[in-house]
Short mmCIF file of C-alpha atoms in Angstrom, two decimals:
data_model
loop_
_atom_site.label_atom_id
_atom_site.label_comp_id
_atom_site.label_asym_id
_atom_site.label_seq_id
_atom_site.Cartn_x
_atom_site.Cartn_y
_atom_site.Cartn_z
CA MET A 1 22.60 15.63 7.95
CA LYS A 2 19.26 13.96 7.23
CA LEU A 3 16.64 16.61 6.50
CA ALA A 4 12.87 16.34 6.14
CA TYR A 5 10.54 19.06 4.79
CA LEU A 6 6.79 19.30 5.34
CA SER A 7 4.57 21.70 3.40
CA PHE A 8 0.86 22.50 3.50
CA THR A 9 0.10 24.06 0.11
CA GLU A 10 1.21 23.60 -3.49
CA LYS A 11 3.26 26.79 -3.26
CA GLY A 12 4.89 25.56 -0.07
CA PHE A 13 5.58 22.17 -1.60
CA ALA A 14 7.37 23.77 -4.55
CA LEU A 15 9.64 25.62 -2.10
CA ALA A 16 10.21 22.45 -0.08
CA LYS A 17 11.21 20.60 -3.24
CA THR A 18 13.66 23.34 -4.20
CA LEU A 19 15.28 23.23 -0.77
CA ALA A 20 15.43 19.43 -0.74
CA ASP A 21 16.97 19.34 -4.21
CA THR A 22 19.71 21.75 -3.11
CA LEU A 23 20.37 20.85 0.54
CA GLY A 24 19.26 17.23 0.44
CA GLY A 25 16.39 15.52 2.21
CA SER A 26 12.81 14.47 1.55
CA ALA A 27 9.90 16.80 0.83
CA MET A 28 6.27 15.93 1.54
CA ARG A 29 2.92 17.67 1.53
CA CYS A 30 0.91 17.22 4.70
CA GLY A 31 -1.62 14.41 4.42
CA GLN A 32 0.09 12.78 1.43
CA PRO A 33 0.21 10.27 2.98
CA ASP A 34 1.15 11.16 6.59
CA SER A 35 -0.79 13.52 8.80
CA LEU A 36 1.00 16.38 10.56
CA GLN A 37 1.18 14.37 13.78
CA GLU A 38 2.37 11.18 12.05
CA TRP A 39 5.05 12.95 10.05
CA THR A 40 6.35 14.92 13.02
CA LYS A 41 6.54 11.90 15.31
CA LYS A 42 8.41 9.86 12.72
CA GLN A 43 10.87 12.56 11.66
CA PHE A 44 11.55 13.73 15.20
CA SER A 45 13.11 10.35 15.91
CA GLU A 46 14.72 9.74 12.50
CA ALA A 47 15.80 13.06 10.99
CA ASP A 48 18.55 15.47 12.02
CA GLY A 49 16.58 18.47 10.85
CA LEU A 50 12.85 19.18 10.38
CA ILE A 51 11.76 22.06 8.17
CA PHE A 52 8.13 23.18 8.28
CA VAL A 53 7.18 25.25 5.23
CA GLY A 54 4.31 27.17 6.76
CA ALA A 55 3.29 29.07 9.87
CA VAL A 56 5.49 29.01 12.98
CA GLY A 57 2.43 28.22 15.10
CA ILE A 58 1.81 24.98 13.21
CA ALA A 59 5.40 23.90 13.74
CA VAL A 60 5.39 24.77 17.44
CA ARG A 61 2.19 22.85 18.14
CA ALA A 62 3.40 19.87 16.11
CA ILE A 63 6.75 19.45 17.87
CA ALA A 64 5.61 20.30 21.41
CA PRO A 65 4.79 16.70 22.47
CA TYR A 66 8.23 15.44 21.39
CA LEU A 67 10.59 18.05 22.83
CA GLN A 68 13.14 16.67 25.33
CA LYS A 69 16.45 18.49 25.75
CA LYS A 70 18.24 20.87 23.42
CA TRP A 71 21.12 18.41 23.17
CA LYS A 72 18.73 15.61 22.17
CA ASP A 73 16.21 17.33 19.91
CA PRO A 74 16.81 17.61 16.15
CA ALA A 75 17.10 20.99 14.51
CA VAL A 76 13.71 22.51 13.71
CA VAL A 77 13.23 25.44 11.33
CA ALA A 78 10.05 27.10 10.10
CA ILE A 79 10.00 28.99 6.79
CA ASP A 80 7.00 30.76 5.34
CA GLU A 81 5.90 29.63 1.89
CA THR A 82 6.88 32.94 0.28
CA ALA A 83 10.46 32.49 1.54
CA GLN A 84 10.63 35.73 3.51
CA PHE A 85 11.81 34.33 6.87
CA ALA A 86 13.61 31.17 8.01
CA ILE A 87 13.23 30.82 11.78
CA PRO A 88 15.19 28.31 13.91
CA LEU A 89 12.87 27.06 16.66
CA VAL A 90 14.88 24.54 18.68
CA SER A 91 18.47 23.21 18.82
CA GLY A 92 19.95 26.34 17.35
CA HIS A 93 23.54 25.43 18.19
CA LEU A 94 24.02 21.76 19.08
CA GLY A 95 21.40 20.60 16.59
CA GLY A 96 22.52 23.09 13.96
CA ALA A 97 19.17 24.85 13.45
CA ASN A 98 20.82 28.27 13.16
CA SER A 99 23.21 26.96 10.53
CA LEU A 100 20.34 25.24 8.75
CA ALA A 101 18.34 28.49 8.65
CA ARG A 102 21.36 30.24 7.14
CA ALA A 103 21.69 27.46 4.57
CA ILE A 104 18.02 27.86 3.64
CA SER A 105 18.58 31.61 3.37
CA ALA A 106 21.46 31.06 0.96
CA VAL A 107 19.23 28.95 -1.29
CA CYS A 108 16.03 30.96 -1.44
CA GLY A 109 16.87 34.41 -0.05
CA ALA A 110 14.79 34.12 3.12
CA ARG A 111 16.02 36.15 6.07
CA ALA A 112 17.43 33.86 8.78
CA VAL A 113 15.85 35.08 12.02
CA ILE A 114 18.44 34.14 14.67
CA THR A 115 17.47 34.79 18.29
CA THR A 116 20.06 32.94 20.40
CA ALA A 117 21.69 35.35 22.86
CA THR A 118 25.31 34.64 21.97
CA ASP A 119 24.63 35.18 18.26
CA VAL A 120 22.71 38.43 18.60
CA ASN A 121 25.33 39.81 21.02
CA GLY A 122 28.28 38.68 18.92
CA VAL A 123 29.62 36.46 21.71
CA PHE A 124 31.56 33.21 21.24
CA ALA A 125 29.13 30.25 21.31
CA VAL A 126 31.04 27.30 22.74
CA ASP A 127 28.36 24.76 21.79
CA ASP A 128 28.17 25.97 18.18
CA TRP A 129 31.96 25.87 17.94
CA ALA A 130 32.03 22.34 19.35
CA ARG A 131 29.45 21.15 16.81
CA CYS A 132 31.40 22.62 13.92
CA GLN A 133 34.59 20.94 15.15
CA GLY A 134 32.84 17.58 15.45
CA ILE A 135 33.26 17.53 19.24
CA TYR A 136 30.87 15.80 21.65
CA VAL A 137 29.62 17.95 24.54
CA ALA A 138 29.79 15.61 27.52
CA ASP A 139 27.81 17.74 29.98
CA PRO A 140 25.59 20.00 27.86
CA GLU A 141 23.56 21.21 30.83
CA HIS A 142 26.59 23.35 31.71
CA ILE A 143 26.65 25.22 28.40
CA ARG A 144 24.42 27.89 29.92
CA ILE A 145 27.03 28.57 32.63
CA ILE A 146 29.80 29.20 30.09
CA SER A 147 27.54 31.24 27.80
CA GLY A 148 26.25 33.19 30.80
CA ARG A 149 29.77 34.18 31.83
CA LEU A 150 30.66 35.29 28.32
CA LEU A 151 27.43 37.28 27.97
CA ALA A 152 28.20 38.98 31.29
CA GLY A 153 31.58 40.04 29.97
CA THR A 154 33.58 37.54 32.04
CA SER A 155 36.41 35.65 30.37
CA ILE A 156 36.54 31.85 30.38
CA ARG A 157 39.64 29.64 30.38
CA LEU A 158 39.83 26.83 27.83
CA SER A 159 42.38 24.03 27.81
CA SER A 160 42.87 21.68 24.87
CA ARG A 161 44.89 18.52 24.31
CA TRP A 162 45.15 19.64 20.68
CA PRO A 163 46.50 22.94 19.32
CA ILE A 164 43.87 25.28 17.93
CA ASP A 165 44.56 27.21 14.74
CA GLY A 166 43.47 30.79 14.35
CA GLU A 167 42.99 33.71 16.70
CA CYS A 168 41.41 33.02 20.08
CA PRO A 169 37.88 34.52 20.32
CA GLN A 170 37.27 37.51 22.54
CA GLY A 171 36.53 36.43 26.09
CA VAL A 172 38.36 33.09 25.76
CA GLU A 173 41.79 32.50 27.29
CA LEU A 174 43.85 29.44 26.35
CA THR A 175 45.51 27.68 29.27
CA GLU A 176 47.30 24.40 29.98
CA ASP A 177 45.50 24.09 33.31
CA THR A 178 43.29 20.96 33.37
CA ASP A 179 41.00 22.72 35.84
CA ALA A 180 40.04 25.23 33.17
CA ASP A 181 36.42 26.23 32.65
CA VAL A 182 36.30 24.25 29.39
CA MET A 183 38.43 21.17 28.69
CA VAL A 184 38.88 19.66 25.23
CA SER A 185 40.14 16.14 25.83
CA ALA A 186 39.48 12.49 25.06
CA TRP A 187 40.31 11.64 28.68
CA LYS A 188 38.73 12.26 32.06
CA GLU A 189 40.94 14.88 33.63
CA GLY A 190 40.61 17.94 35.78
CA LYS A 191 37.28 19.35 36.94
CA PRO A 192 36.14 21.65 34.18
CA VAL A 193 32.72 23.24 34.08
CA LEU A 194 32.27 21.94 30.55
CA SER A 195 33.94 18.90 28.96
CA LEU A 196 34.30 18.71 25.17
CA VAL A 197 35.25 15.29 23.82
CA PRO A 198 36.53 14.81 20.26
CA LYS A 199 35.29 11.52 18.79
CA VAL A 200 38.71 10.40 17.60
CA ALA A 201 39.53 7.11 19.35
CA VAL A 202 39.54 3.77 17.54
CA LEU A 203 39.17 0.82 19.88
CA GLY A 204 41.14 -2.20 18.71
CA ILE A 205 39.77 -5.54 19.90
CA GLY A 206 41.02 -9.10 19.81
CA CYS A 207 38.90 -11.85 21.32
CA ARG A 208 38.34 -15.57 21.53
CA LYS A 209 35.72 -17.18 19.32
CA GLY A 210 32.15 -16.95 20.59
CA ILE A 211 32.82 -14.10 23.01
CA GLY A 212 29.71 -12.65 24.63
CA GLU A 213 28.59 -9.04 24.47
CA ASP A 214 28.45 -8.94 28.27
CA VAL A 215 32.12 -9.91 28.56
CA LEU A 216 33.11 -7.22 26.08
CA GLU A 217 31.20 -4.63 28.10
CA LYS A 218 32.99 -5.73 31.26
CA VAL A 219 36.42 -5.52 29.64
CA LEU A 220 35.57 -2.15 28.09
CA GLN A 221 34.75 -0.73 31.50
CA ARG A 222 38.04 -1.99 32.88
CA PHE A 223 39.88 -0.50 29.90
CA LEU A 224 38.22 2.88 30.40
CA ASP A 225 38.89 2.82 34.15
CA GLU A 226 42.56 1.97 33.69
CA THR A 227 43.27 4.41 30.87
CA GLY A 228 40.97 7.29 31.74
CA LEU A 229 39.75 7.33 28.14
CA ARG A 230 36.19 8.59 27.80
CA ALA A 231 33.73 6.29 26.10
CA GLU A 232 32.38 9.32 24.23
CA ALA A 233 35.76 9.65 22.49
CA ILE A 234 35.39 6.25 20.80
CA CYS A 235 34.08 6.45 17.25
CA GLU A 236 35.01 3.08 15.78
CA VAL A 237 36.01 -0.48 16.64
CA ALA A 238 38.70 -2.36 14.70
CA SER A 239 39.69 -6.00 14.57
CA ILE A 240 41.01 -8.71 12.23
CA ASP A 241 38.72 -10.00 9.48
CA LEU A 242 38.55 -13.39 11.22
CA LYS A 243 36.16 -11.62 13.61
CA LYS A 244 33.93 -9.94 11.04
CA GLU A 245 31.01 -12.28 11.80
CA GLU A 246 31.58 -12.54 15.56
CA GLU A 247 28.02 -12.03 16.84
CA GLY A 248 28.96 -10.79 20.31
CA LEU A 249 31.37 -8.25 18.87
CA ILE A 250 28.85 -7.07 16.28
CA ALA A 251 26.16 -6.67 18.96
CA PHE A 252 28.62 -4.81 21.19
CA CYS A 253 29.38 -2.29 18.45
CA ARG A 254 25.73 -1.91 17.53
CA ALA A 255 24.78 -1.21 21.15
CA HIS A 256 27.22 1.70 21.26
CA GLY A 257 26.55 2.94 17.73
CA TRP A 258 30.19 2.34 16.73
CA LEU A 259 31.33 1.49 13.22
CA PHE A 260 32.97 -1.95 13.10
CA THR A 261 35.90 -2.30 10.67
CA THR A 262 38.03 -5.38 10.07
CA CYS A 263 41.43 -5.80 8.41
CA SER A 264 43.35 -8.71 6.94
CA ALA A 265 46.33 -10.28 8.70
CA GLN A 266 48.58 -8.96 5.94
CA GLN A 267 47.34 -5.41 6.39
CA LEU A 268 47.93 -5.62 10.13
CA GLN A 269 51.36 -7.18 9.77
CA ASN A 270 52.45 -4.27 7.56
CA VAL A 271 51.52 -1.60 10.11
CA PRO A 272 54.75 0.14 11.19
CA GLY A 273 55.52 0.54 14.88
CA GLU A 274 56.30 -1.36 18.05
CA PHE A 275 53.51 -3.62 19.30
CA THR A 276 52.97 -6.12 22.08
CA ALA A 277 53.75 -9.40 20.31
CA SER A 278 52.18 -12.77 21.14
CA ALA A 279 53.34 -16.05 19.67
CA PHE A 280 49.94 -17.62 20.38
CA VAL A 281 48.07 -14.83 18.59
CA SER A 282 50.48 -15.12 15.66
CA GLU A 283 49.83 -18.85 15.40
CA VAL A 284 46.05 -18.44 15.45
CA THR A 285 45.62 -15.30 13.33
CA GLY A 286 48.79 -14.98 11.26
CA VAL A 287 49.80 -11.70 12.91
CA ASP A 288 51.53 -11.14 16.27
CA ASN A 289 49.04 -8.57 17.60
CA VAL A 290 45.45 -7.78 16.67
CA CYS A 291 44.12 -5.07 18.98
CA GLU A 292 47.01 -2.59 18.81
CA ARG A 293 47.76 -3.06 15.13
CA SER A 294 44.10 -2.84 14.05
CA ALA A 295 43.54 0.32 16.12
CA VAL A 296 46.52 2.02 14.49
CA PHE A 297 45.69 0.80 10.97
CA VAL A 298 42.06 1.92 11.06
CA SER A 299 42.74 5.22 12.84
CA GLY A 300 45.53 6.27 10.53
CA GLY A 301 47.06 7.77 13.65
CA SER A 302 49.07 6.66 16.64
CA LEU A 303 48.60 4.25 19.53
CA CYS A 304 47.56 6.01 22.72
CA HIS A 305 46.92 2.99 24.96
CA LYS A 306 48.59 -0.40 24.67
CA LYS A 307 46.61 -3.57 25.09
CA ILE A 308 45.04 -4.89 28.23
CA ALA A 309 44.02 -8.56 28.37
CA CYS A 310 41.07 -9.89 30.35
CA GLU A 311 38.70 -12.87 30.05
CA GLY A 312 39.76 -13.77 26.52
CA VAL A 313 39.62 -10.18 25.25
CA THR A 314 42.37 -7.72 24.38
CA MET A 315 41.74 -4.01 23.90
CA ALA A 316 43.91 -1.10 22.82
CA ALA A 317 43.21 2.39 21.47
CA ALA A 318 44.64 4.73 18.85
CA LEU A 319 43.75 8.30 17.95
CA LYS A 320 42.77 9.54 14.51
CA PRO A 321 44.48 12.72 13.29
CA PHE A 322 42.43 15.65 14.56
CA PHE A 323 42.58 19.40 14.00
CA LEU A 324 40.88 22.33 15.72
CA ASP A 325 40.30 25.80 14.31
CA TRP A 326 38.80 28.84 16.02
CA ASN A 327 37.61 30.12 12.67
CA ARG A 328 35.66 27.00 11.68
CA MET A 329 32.40 28.18 13.22
CA ASP A 330 29.80 27.66 10.52
CA ILE A 331 30.43 24.72 8.19
CA CYS A 332 29.45 25.52 4.59
CA PRO A 333 25.83 24.32 4.32
CA GLN A 334 26.10 23.13 0.74
CA ASN A 335 29.03 20.89 1.68
CA SER A 336 27.86 19.64 5.06
CA LEU A 337 24.09 19.41 5.04
CA LYS A 338 23.56 17.24 1.98
CA GLU A 339 24.15 13.89 3.69
CA ASP A 340 20.95 11.91 3.47
CA ASP A 341 22.27 8.35 3.41
#
């Protein structure tokens, strides 16, 4: 989590430095060199969390022009320079501002002032749980419906493609029905109110030399349509190292924000399992299958969709090992927040 701290006095800067040294991030005093407006504009687009060491009013006025949606905005916390109160202002759950305020509290003793309704009423917060599990919320505008039902004392039904360790929270009923209120799945299925998508799929790709980004996009859409896999579930693209400088493939991955990993023919050939073999591919690359084998190798898991071939491109998908836990609600700040690179 990339954090940025802004202070306004020497005392505030000392606190900002202490927090940055412990939790990670960069600390700056306003006007040295950026103004309040310049710093806020820059960090709002680059940082995962903004911490204003000063008055809440300053923070509110500074961020107001840049606020969009709670599922898009970074976490914003204000802490007074005497470290009495740490107040999450926006993105308490999905952005992790509540967790960040608690982390700040653990460092300097400030009281974390949490105001989100589910927290103060001791009700299960589905969006906070999803964030802590590393799950993408596909339709975040519906979070309020689920939270509203729980706050009203109505139970919700949750269905998951993966088992969930621990005791089910009060107000939540586990079901195998795909038309549950909340669905945890990497595929489009059922008609849930809220869809939670684990980012666990590795997309294996084989392609002819000089393939265009537009062709890859076209084949991807066909792959998603045929398999039902959600694009939000994809976290990485894998291929053979012969393709590591393929410009169209690199641009394709960059456009989606996906990590691009390549493997040697020997590594792929040693992957255990049954794959769709091709004599032509073996002759060209030295291994009988690229897309399926690379997806499995990079994921460290199992193949979930065999290859499709279209316009000189092959695609397949494999799932990384993934675990869910009802009790993993607030990731340890010291272990999770200090990720600046």
